[in-house]
Coordinates of N, CA and C in Angstrom, one line a residue:
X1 N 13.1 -9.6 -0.8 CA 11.7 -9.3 -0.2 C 11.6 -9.6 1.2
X2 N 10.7 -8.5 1.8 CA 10.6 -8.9 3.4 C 10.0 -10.1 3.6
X3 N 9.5 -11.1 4.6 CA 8.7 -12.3 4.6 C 7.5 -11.5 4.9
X4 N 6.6 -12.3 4.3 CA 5.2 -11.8 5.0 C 4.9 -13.1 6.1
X5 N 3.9 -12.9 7.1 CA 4.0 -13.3 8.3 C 2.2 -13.7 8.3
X6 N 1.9 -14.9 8.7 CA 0.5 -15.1 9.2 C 0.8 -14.8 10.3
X7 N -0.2 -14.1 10.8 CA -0.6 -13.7 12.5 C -1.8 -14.3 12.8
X8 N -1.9 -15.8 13.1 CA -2.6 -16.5 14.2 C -3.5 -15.6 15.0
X9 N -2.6 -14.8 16.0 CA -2.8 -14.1 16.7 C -3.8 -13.2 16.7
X10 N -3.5 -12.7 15.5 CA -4.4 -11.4 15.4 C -5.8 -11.8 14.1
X11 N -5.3 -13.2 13.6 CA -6.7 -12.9 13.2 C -7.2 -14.5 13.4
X12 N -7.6 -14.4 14.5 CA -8.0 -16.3 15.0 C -8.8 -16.7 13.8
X13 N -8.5 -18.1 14.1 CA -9.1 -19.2 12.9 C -10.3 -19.7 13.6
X14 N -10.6 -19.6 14.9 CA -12.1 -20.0 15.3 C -12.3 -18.7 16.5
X15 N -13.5 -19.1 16.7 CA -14.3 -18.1 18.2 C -15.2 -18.8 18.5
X16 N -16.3 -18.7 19.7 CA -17.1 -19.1 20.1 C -17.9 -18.2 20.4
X17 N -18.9 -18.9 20.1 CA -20.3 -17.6 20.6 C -21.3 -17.9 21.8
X18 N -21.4 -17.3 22.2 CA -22.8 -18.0 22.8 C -24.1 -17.0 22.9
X19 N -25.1 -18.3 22.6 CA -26.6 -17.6 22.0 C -27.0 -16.6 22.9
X20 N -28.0 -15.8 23.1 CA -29.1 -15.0 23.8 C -30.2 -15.4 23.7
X21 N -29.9 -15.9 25.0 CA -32.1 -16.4 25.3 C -32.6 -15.6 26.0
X22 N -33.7 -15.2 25.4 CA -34.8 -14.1 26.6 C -34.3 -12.7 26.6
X23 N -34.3 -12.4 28.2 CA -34.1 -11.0 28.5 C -33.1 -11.5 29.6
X24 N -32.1 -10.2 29.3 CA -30.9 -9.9 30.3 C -30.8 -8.9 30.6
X25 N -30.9 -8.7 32.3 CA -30.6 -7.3 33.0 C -29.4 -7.3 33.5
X26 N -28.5 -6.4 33.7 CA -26.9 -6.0 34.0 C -25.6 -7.1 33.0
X27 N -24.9 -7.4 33.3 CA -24.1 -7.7 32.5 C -24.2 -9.1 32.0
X28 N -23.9 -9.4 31.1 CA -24.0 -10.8 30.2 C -23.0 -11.8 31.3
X29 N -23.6 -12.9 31.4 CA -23.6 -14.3 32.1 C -22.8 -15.0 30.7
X30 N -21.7 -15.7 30.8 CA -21.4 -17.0 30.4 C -22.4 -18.7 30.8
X31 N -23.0 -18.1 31.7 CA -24.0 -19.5 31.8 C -25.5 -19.3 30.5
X32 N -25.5 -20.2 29.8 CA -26.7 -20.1 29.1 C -27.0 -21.6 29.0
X33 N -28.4 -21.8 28.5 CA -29.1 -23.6 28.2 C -28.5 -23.9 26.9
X34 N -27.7 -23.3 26.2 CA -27.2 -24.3 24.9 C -25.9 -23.9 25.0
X35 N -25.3 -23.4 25.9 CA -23.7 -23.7 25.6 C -22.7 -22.7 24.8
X36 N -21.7 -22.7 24.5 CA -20.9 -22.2 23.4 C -21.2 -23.0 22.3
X37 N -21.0 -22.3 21.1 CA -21.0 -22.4 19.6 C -19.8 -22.2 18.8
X38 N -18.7 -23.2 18.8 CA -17.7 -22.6 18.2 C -18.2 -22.2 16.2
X39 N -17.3 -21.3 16.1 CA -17.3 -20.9 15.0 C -16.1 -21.1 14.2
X40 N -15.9 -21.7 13.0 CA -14.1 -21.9 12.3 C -14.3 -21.6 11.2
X41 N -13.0 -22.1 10.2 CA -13.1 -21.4 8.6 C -12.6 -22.7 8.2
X42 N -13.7 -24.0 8.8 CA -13.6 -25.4 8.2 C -14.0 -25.4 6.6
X43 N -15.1 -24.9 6.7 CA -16.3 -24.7 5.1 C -15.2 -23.6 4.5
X44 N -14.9 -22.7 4.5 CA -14.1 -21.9 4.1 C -12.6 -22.9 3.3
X45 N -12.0 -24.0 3.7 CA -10.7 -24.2 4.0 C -11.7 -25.8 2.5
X46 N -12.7 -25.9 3.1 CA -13.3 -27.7 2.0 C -13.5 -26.4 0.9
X47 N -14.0 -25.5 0.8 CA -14.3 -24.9 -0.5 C -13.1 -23.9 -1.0
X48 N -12.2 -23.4 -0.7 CA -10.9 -23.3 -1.0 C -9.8 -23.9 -1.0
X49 N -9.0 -23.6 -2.3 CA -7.6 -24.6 -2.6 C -6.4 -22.9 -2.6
X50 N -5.2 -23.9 -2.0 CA -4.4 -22.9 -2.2 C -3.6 -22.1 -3.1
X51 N -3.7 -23.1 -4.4 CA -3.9 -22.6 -6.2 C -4.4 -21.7 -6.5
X52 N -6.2 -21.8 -6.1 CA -6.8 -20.7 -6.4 C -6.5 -19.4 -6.0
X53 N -5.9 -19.3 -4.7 CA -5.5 -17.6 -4.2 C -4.0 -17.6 -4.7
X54 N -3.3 -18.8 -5.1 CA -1.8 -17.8 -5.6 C -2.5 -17.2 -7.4
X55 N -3.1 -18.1 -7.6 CA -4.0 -17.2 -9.2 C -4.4 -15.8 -9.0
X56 N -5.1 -15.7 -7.7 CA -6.1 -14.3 -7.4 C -4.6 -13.7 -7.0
X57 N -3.6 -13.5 -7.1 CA -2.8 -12.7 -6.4 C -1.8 -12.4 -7.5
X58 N -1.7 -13.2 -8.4 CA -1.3 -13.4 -10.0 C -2.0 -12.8 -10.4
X59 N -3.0 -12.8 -10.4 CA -3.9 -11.6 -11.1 C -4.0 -10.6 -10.9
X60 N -4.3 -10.1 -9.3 CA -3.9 -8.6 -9.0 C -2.2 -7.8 -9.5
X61 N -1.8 -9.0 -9.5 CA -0.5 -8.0 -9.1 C -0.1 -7.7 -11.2
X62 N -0.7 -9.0 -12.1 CA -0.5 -8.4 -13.7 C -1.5 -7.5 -14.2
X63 N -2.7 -7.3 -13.2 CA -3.1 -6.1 -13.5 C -2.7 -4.6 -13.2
X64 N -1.9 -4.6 -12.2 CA -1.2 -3.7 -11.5 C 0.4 -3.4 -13.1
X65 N 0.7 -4.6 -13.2 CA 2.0 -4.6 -14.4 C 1.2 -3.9 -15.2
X66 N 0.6 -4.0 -16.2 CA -0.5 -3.5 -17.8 C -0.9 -2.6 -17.7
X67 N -1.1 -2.0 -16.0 CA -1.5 -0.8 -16.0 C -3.4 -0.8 -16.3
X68 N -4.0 -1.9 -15.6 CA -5.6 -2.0 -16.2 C -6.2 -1.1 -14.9
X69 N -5.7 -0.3 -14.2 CA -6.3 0.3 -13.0 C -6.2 1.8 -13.7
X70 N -6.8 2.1 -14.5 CA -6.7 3.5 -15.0 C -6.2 3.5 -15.7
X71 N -6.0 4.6 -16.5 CA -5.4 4.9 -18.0 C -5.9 4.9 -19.2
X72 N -5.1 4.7 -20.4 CA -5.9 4.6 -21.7 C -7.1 3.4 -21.5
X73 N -7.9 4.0 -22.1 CA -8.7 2.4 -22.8 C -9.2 2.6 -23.8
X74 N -8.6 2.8 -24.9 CA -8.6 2.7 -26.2 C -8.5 1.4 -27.1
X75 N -9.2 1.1 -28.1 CA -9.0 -0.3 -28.4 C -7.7 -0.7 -28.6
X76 N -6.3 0.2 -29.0 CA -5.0 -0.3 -29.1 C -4.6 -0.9 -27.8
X77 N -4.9 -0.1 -27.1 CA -4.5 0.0 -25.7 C -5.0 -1.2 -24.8
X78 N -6.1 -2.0 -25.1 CA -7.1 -2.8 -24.8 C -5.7 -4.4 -25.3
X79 N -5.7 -4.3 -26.9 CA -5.4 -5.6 -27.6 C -4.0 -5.5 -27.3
X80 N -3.2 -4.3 -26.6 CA -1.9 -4.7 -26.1 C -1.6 -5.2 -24.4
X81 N -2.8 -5.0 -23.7 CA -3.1 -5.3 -22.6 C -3.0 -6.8 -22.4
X82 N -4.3 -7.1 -23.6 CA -4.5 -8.7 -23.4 C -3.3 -9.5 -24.1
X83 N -2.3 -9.1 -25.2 CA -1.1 -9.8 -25.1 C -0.4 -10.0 -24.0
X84 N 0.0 -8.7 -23.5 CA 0.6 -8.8 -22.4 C 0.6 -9.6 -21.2
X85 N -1.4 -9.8 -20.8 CA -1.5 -11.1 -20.3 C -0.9 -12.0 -20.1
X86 N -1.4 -12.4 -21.7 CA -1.1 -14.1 -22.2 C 0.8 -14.3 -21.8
X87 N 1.5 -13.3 -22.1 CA 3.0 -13.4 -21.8 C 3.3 -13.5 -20.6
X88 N 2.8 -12.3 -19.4 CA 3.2 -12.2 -18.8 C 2.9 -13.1 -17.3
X89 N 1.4 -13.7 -17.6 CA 1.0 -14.3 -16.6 C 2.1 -16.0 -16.0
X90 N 2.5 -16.4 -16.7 CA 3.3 -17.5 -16.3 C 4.5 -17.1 -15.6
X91 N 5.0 -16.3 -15.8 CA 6.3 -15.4 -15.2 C 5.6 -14.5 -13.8
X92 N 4.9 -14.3 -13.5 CA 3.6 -13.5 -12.6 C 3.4 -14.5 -11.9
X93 N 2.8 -15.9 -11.6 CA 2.1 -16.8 -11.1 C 3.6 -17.4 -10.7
X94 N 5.2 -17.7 -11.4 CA 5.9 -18.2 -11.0 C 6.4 -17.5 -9.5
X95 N 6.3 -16.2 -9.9 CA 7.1 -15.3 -8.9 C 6.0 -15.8 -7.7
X96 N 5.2 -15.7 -8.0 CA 4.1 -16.2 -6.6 C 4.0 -17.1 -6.0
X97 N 4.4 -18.0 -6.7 CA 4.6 -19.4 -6.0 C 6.2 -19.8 -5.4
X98 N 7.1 -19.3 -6.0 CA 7.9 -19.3 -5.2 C 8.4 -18.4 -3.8
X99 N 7.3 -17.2 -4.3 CA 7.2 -16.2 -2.8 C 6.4 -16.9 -1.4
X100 N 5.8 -17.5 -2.5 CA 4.8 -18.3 -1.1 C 5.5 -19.3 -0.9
X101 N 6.5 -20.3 -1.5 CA 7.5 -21.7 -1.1 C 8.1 -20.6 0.0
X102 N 8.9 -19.3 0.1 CA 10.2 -19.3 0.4 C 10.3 -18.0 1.4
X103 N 8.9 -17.1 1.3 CA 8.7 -15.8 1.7 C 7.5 -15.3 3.3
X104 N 6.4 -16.8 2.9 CA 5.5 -17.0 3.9 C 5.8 -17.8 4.8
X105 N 5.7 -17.1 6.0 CA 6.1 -18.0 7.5 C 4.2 -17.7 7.8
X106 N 4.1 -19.5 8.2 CA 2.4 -19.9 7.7 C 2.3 -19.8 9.6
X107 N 3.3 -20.2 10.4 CA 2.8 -20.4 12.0 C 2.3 -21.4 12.2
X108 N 2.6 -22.7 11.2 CA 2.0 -24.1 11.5 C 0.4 -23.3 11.3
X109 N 0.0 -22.6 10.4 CA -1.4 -22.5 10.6 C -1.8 -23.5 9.3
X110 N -3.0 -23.3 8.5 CA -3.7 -24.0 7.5 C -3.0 -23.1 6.4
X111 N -2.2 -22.9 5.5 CA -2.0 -22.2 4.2 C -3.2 -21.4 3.4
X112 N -4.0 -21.7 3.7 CA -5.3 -21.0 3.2 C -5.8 -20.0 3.6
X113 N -5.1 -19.5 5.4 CA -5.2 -18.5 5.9 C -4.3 -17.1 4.7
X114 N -3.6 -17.7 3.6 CA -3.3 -16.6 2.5 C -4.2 -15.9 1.9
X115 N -5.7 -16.6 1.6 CA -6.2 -16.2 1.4 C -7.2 -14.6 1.9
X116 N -6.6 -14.5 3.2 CA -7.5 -13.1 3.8 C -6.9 -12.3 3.4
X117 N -7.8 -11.1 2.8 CA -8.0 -10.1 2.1 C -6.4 -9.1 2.6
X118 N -5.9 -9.2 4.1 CA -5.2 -8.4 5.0 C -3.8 -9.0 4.4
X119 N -3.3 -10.6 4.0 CA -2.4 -11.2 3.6 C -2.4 -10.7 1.8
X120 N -3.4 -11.1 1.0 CA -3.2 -11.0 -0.2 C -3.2 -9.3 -1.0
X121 N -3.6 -8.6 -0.3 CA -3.0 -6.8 -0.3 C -1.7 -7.2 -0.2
X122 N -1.2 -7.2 0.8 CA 0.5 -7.5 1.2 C 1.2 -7.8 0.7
X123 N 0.9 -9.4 0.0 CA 1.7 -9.8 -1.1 C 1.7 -9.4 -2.4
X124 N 0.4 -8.8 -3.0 CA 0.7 -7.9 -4.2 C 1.4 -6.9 -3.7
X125 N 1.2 -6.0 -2.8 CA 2.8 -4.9 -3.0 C 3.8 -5.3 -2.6
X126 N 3.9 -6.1 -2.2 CA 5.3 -6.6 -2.1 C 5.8 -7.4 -3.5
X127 N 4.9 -7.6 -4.3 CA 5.1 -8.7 -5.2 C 5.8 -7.2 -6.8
X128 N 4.8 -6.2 -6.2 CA 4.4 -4.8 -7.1 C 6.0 -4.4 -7.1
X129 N 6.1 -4.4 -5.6 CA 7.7 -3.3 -5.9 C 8.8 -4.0 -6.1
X130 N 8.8 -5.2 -6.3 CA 10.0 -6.0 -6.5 C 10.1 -6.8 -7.8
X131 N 8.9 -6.4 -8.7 CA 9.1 -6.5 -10.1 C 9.3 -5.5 -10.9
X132 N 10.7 -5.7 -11.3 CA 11.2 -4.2 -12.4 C 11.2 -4.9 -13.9
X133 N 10.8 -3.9 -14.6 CA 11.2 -4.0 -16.3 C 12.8 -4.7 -16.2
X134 N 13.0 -5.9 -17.6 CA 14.1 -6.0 -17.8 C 14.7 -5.1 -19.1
X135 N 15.6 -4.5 -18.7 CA 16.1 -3.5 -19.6 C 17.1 -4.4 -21.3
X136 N 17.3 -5.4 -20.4 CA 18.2 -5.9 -21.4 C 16.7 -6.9 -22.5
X137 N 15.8 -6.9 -22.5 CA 15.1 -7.0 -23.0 C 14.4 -6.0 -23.8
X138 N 14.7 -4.5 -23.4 CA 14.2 -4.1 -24.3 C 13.0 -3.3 -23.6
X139 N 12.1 -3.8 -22.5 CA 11.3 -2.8 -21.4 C 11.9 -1.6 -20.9
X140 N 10.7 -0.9 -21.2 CA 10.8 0.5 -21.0 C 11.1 0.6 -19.0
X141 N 11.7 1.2 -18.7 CA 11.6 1.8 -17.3 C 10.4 2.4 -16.7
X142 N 10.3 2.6 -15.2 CA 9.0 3.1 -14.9 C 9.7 4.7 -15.1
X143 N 8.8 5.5 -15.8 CA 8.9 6.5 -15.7 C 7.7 7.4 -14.9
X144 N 8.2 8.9 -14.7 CA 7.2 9.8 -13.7 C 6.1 10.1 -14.5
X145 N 5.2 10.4 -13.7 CA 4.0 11.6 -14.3 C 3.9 12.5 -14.0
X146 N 4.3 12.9 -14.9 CA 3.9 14.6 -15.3 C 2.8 15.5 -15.8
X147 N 2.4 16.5 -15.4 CA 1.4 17.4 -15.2 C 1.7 17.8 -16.5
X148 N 0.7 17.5 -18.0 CA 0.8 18.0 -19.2 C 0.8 19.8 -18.6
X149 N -0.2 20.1 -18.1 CA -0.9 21.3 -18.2 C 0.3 22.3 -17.1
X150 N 0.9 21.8 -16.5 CA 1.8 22.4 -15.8 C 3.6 21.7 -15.5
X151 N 4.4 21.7 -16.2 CA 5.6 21.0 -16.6 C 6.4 21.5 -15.3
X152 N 6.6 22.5 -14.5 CA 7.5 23.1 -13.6 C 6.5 23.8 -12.4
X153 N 6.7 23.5 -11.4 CA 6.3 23.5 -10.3 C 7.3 24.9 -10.1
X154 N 6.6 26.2 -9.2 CA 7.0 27.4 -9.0 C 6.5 27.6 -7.2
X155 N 7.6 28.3 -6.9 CA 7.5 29.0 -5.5 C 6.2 30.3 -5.5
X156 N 6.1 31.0 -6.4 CA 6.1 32.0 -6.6 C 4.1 32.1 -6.3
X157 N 4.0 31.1 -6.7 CA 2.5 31.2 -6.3 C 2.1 30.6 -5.1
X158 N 3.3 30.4 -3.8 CA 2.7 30.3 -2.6 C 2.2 31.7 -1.8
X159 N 0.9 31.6 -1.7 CA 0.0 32.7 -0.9 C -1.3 32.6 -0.4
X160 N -0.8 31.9 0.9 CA -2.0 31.6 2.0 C -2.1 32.2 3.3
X161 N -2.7 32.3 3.8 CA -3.2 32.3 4.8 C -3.2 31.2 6.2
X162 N -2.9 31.5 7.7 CA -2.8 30.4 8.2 C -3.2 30.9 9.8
X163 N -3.1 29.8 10.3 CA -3.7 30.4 12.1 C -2.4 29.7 12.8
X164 N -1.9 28.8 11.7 CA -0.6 27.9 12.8 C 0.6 29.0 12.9
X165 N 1.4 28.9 14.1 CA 2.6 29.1 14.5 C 3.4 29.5 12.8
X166 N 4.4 30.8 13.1 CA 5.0 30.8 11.8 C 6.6 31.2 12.3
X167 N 7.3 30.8 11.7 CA 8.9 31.4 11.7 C 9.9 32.2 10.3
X168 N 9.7 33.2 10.8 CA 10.6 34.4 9.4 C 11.3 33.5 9.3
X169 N 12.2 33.8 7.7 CA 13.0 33.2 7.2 C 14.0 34.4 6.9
X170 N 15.3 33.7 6.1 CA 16.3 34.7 6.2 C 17.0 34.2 4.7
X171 N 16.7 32.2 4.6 CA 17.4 32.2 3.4 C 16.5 31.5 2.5
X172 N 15.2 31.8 2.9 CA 14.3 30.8 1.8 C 13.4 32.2 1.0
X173 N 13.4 31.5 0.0 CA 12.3 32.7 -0.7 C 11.2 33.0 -0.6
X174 N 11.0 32.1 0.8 CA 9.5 32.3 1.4 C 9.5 32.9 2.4
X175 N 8.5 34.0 2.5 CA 9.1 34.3 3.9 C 9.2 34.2 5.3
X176 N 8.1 33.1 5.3 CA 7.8 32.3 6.3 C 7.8 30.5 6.6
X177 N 7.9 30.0 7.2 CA 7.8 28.7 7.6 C 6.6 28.3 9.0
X178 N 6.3 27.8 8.3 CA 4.8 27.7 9.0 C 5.3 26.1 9.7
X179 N 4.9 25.9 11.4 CA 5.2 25.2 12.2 C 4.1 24.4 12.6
X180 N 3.9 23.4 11.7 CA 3.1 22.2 12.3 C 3.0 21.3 13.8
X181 N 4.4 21.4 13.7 CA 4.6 20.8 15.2 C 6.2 21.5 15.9
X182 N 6.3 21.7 17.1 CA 7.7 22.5 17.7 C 9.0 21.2 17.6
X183 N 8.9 19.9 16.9 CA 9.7 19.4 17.1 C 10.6 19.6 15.7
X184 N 9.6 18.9 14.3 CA 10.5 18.6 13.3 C 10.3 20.2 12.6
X185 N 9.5 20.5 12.1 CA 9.5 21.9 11.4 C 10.2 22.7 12.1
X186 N 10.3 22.8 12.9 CA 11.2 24.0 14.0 C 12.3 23.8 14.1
X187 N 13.0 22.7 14.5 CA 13.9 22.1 14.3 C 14.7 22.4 13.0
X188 N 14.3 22.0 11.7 CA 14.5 21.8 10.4 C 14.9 23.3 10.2
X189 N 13.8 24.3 10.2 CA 13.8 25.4 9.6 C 15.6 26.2 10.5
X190 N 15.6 25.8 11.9 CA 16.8 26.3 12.6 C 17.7 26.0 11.9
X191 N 18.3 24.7 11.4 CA 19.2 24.1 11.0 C 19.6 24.6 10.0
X192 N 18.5 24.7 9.3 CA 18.5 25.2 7.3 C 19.1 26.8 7.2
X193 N 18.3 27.9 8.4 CA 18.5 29.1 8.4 C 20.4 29.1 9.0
X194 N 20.5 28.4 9.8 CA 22.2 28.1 10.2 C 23.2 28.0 9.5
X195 N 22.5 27.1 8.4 CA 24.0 26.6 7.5 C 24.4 27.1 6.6
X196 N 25.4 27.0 6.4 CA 26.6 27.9 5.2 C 26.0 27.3 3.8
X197 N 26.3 25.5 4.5 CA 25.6 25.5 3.2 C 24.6 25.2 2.2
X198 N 23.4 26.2 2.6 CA 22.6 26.2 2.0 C 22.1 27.4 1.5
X199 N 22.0 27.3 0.2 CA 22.0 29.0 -0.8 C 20.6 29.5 -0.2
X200 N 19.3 28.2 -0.4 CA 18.1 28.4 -0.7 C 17.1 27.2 -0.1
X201 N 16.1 27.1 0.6 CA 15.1 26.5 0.8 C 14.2 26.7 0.6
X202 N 13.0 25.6 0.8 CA 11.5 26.2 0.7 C 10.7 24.4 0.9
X203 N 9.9 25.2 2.0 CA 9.3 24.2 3.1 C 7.9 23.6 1.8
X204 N 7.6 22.5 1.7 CA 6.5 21.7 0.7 C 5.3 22.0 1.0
X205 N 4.8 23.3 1.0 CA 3.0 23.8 1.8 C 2.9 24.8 1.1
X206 N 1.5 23.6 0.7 CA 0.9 24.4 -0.3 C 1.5 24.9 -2.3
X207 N 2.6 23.6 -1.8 CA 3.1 23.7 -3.5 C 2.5 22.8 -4.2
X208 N 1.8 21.6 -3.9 CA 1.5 20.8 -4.3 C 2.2 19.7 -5.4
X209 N 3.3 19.2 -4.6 CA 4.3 18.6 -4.5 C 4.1 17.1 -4.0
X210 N 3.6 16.5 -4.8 CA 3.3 15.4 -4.4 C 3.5 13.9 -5.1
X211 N 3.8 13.1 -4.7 CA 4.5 11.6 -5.6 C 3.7 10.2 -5.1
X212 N 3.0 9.9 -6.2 CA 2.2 9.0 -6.4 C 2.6 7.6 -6.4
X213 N 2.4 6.9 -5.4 CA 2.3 5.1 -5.1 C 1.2 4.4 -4.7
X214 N 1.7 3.0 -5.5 CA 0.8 2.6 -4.5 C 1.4 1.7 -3.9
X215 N 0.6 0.8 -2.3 CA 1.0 -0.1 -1.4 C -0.2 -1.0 -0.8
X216 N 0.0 -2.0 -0.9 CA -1.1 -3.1 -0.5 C -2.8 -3.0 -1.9
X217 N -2.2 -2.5 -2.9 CA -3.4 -2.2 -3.4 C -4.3 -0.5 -3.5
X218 N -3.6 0.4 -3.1 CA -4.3 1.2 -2.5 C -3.4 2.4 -3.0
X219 N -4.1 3.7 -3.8 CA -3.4 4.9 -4.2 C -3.0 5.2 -3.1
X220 N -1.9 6.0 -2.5 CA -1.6 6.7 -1.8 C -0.2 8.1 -2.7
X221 N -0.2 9.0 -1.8 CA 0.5 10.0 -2.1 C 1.9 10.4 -1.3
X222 N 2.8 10.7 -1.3 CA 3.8 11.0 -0.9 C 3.9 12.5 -0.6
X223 N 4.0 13.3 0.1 CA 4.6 14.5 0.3 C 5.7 15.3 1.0
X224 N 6.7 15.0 0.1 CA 7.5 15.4 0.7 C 8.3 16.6 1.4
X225 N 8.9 16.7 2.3 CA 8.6 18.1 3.5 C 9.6 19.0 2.8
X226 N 10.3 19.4 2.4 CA 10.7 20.2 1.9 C 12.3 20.0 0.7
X227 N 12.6 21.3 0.1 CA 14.0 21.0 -1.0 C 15.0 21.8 -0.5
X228 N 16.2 22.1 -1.2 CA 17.0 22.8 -0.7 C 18.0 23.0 -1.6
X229 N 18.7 23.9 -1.6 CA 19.8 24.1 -3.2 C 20.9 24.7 -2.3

């Protein structure tokens, strides 16, 4: 796994303010009658322990395992969830605490700076993609999802319309390639039309071709720019 990194830097542990008395014409004065007011994450750091966020991060990341972010919720589906908890959480919480012994470079800051929202995203996907099913146990593999209602993805129903730049083709069964930008599409499509060997392409627009992750917490989609045979 990569290290995850506190940045001091980028997200300071104190500031200072200073009040607004009265009325101010043209640009704000550093001189005022009470001074700066530092601000810190003292109260933050006496009412947080650093147990309690490797738990919160153990928990995001075995709900992410069970699959409790969508899906069935049917009562089978419910009473195999909560097994899977009870098993899986001590093996979940270990992985975390030794990510945090061996993985977090803290910056000499306070360890409790783990707890910002910007840190604990990070470490569940990083915690997400580096736990696989054990097969020799018996766990299933991650497998794809698939479109019940549509099993095979087809060229045949690309037909749109466009304003962007386009380039004829010669060996794709489309008969255009449509140019987002003159570097990589234009580029690509030269290369593809060039080579011997390539029987067949077809640029990913408007196929709706698209591969489902997630990272820090957060759906995202993959689309990948084109295939080739």
């Amino acid at each position: 796994m990569d290290p995850l990194v506190i940045e001091p830097n980028r997200e300071p542990t104190a500031t200072y303010l200073l009040p607004t008395v009265g009325y101010q014409e043209g640009r704000l004065s550093q001189a005022a009658p009470f001074g700066f007011v530092e601000q810190d994450r003292e109260e933050y750091y006496r009412a947080t322990h650093l147990q309690a966020i490797k738990f919160q991060i153990a928990q995001l990341v075995l709900a992410h395992l069970v699959g409790e972010r969508g899906g069935r919720s049917d009562a089978q589906t419910r009473v195999w969830r909560l097994r899977s908890r009870h098993q899986l959480f001590p093996q979940v919480f270990r992985f975390v605490d030794e990510c945090v012994r061996r993985k977090v470079d803290f910056h000499e800051v306070d360890p409790r700076e783990l707890g910002l929202e910007k840190y604990v995203m990070r470490m569940v996907g990083y915690l997400c993609d580096a736990i696989v099913p054990d097969d020799a146990e018996g766990e299933t593999p991650l497998l794809p999802v698939l479109n019940r209602y549509k099993p095979f993805g087809t060229t045949a129903e690309v037909d749109f319309k466009t304003t962007r730049p386009c380039h004829g083709t010669q060996r794709s069964h489309i008969n255009q390639v449509v140019l987002d930008t003159h570097t990589w599409e234009a580029s690509a499509a030269f290369r593809l039309e060039g080579s011997e060997a390539v029987t067949c392409y077809a640029r990913n627009d408007h196929l709706g071709l698209m591969i489902p992750y997630e990272f820090q917490g957060v759906d995202h989609y993959y689309e990948p720019d084109s295939s080739c045979a």
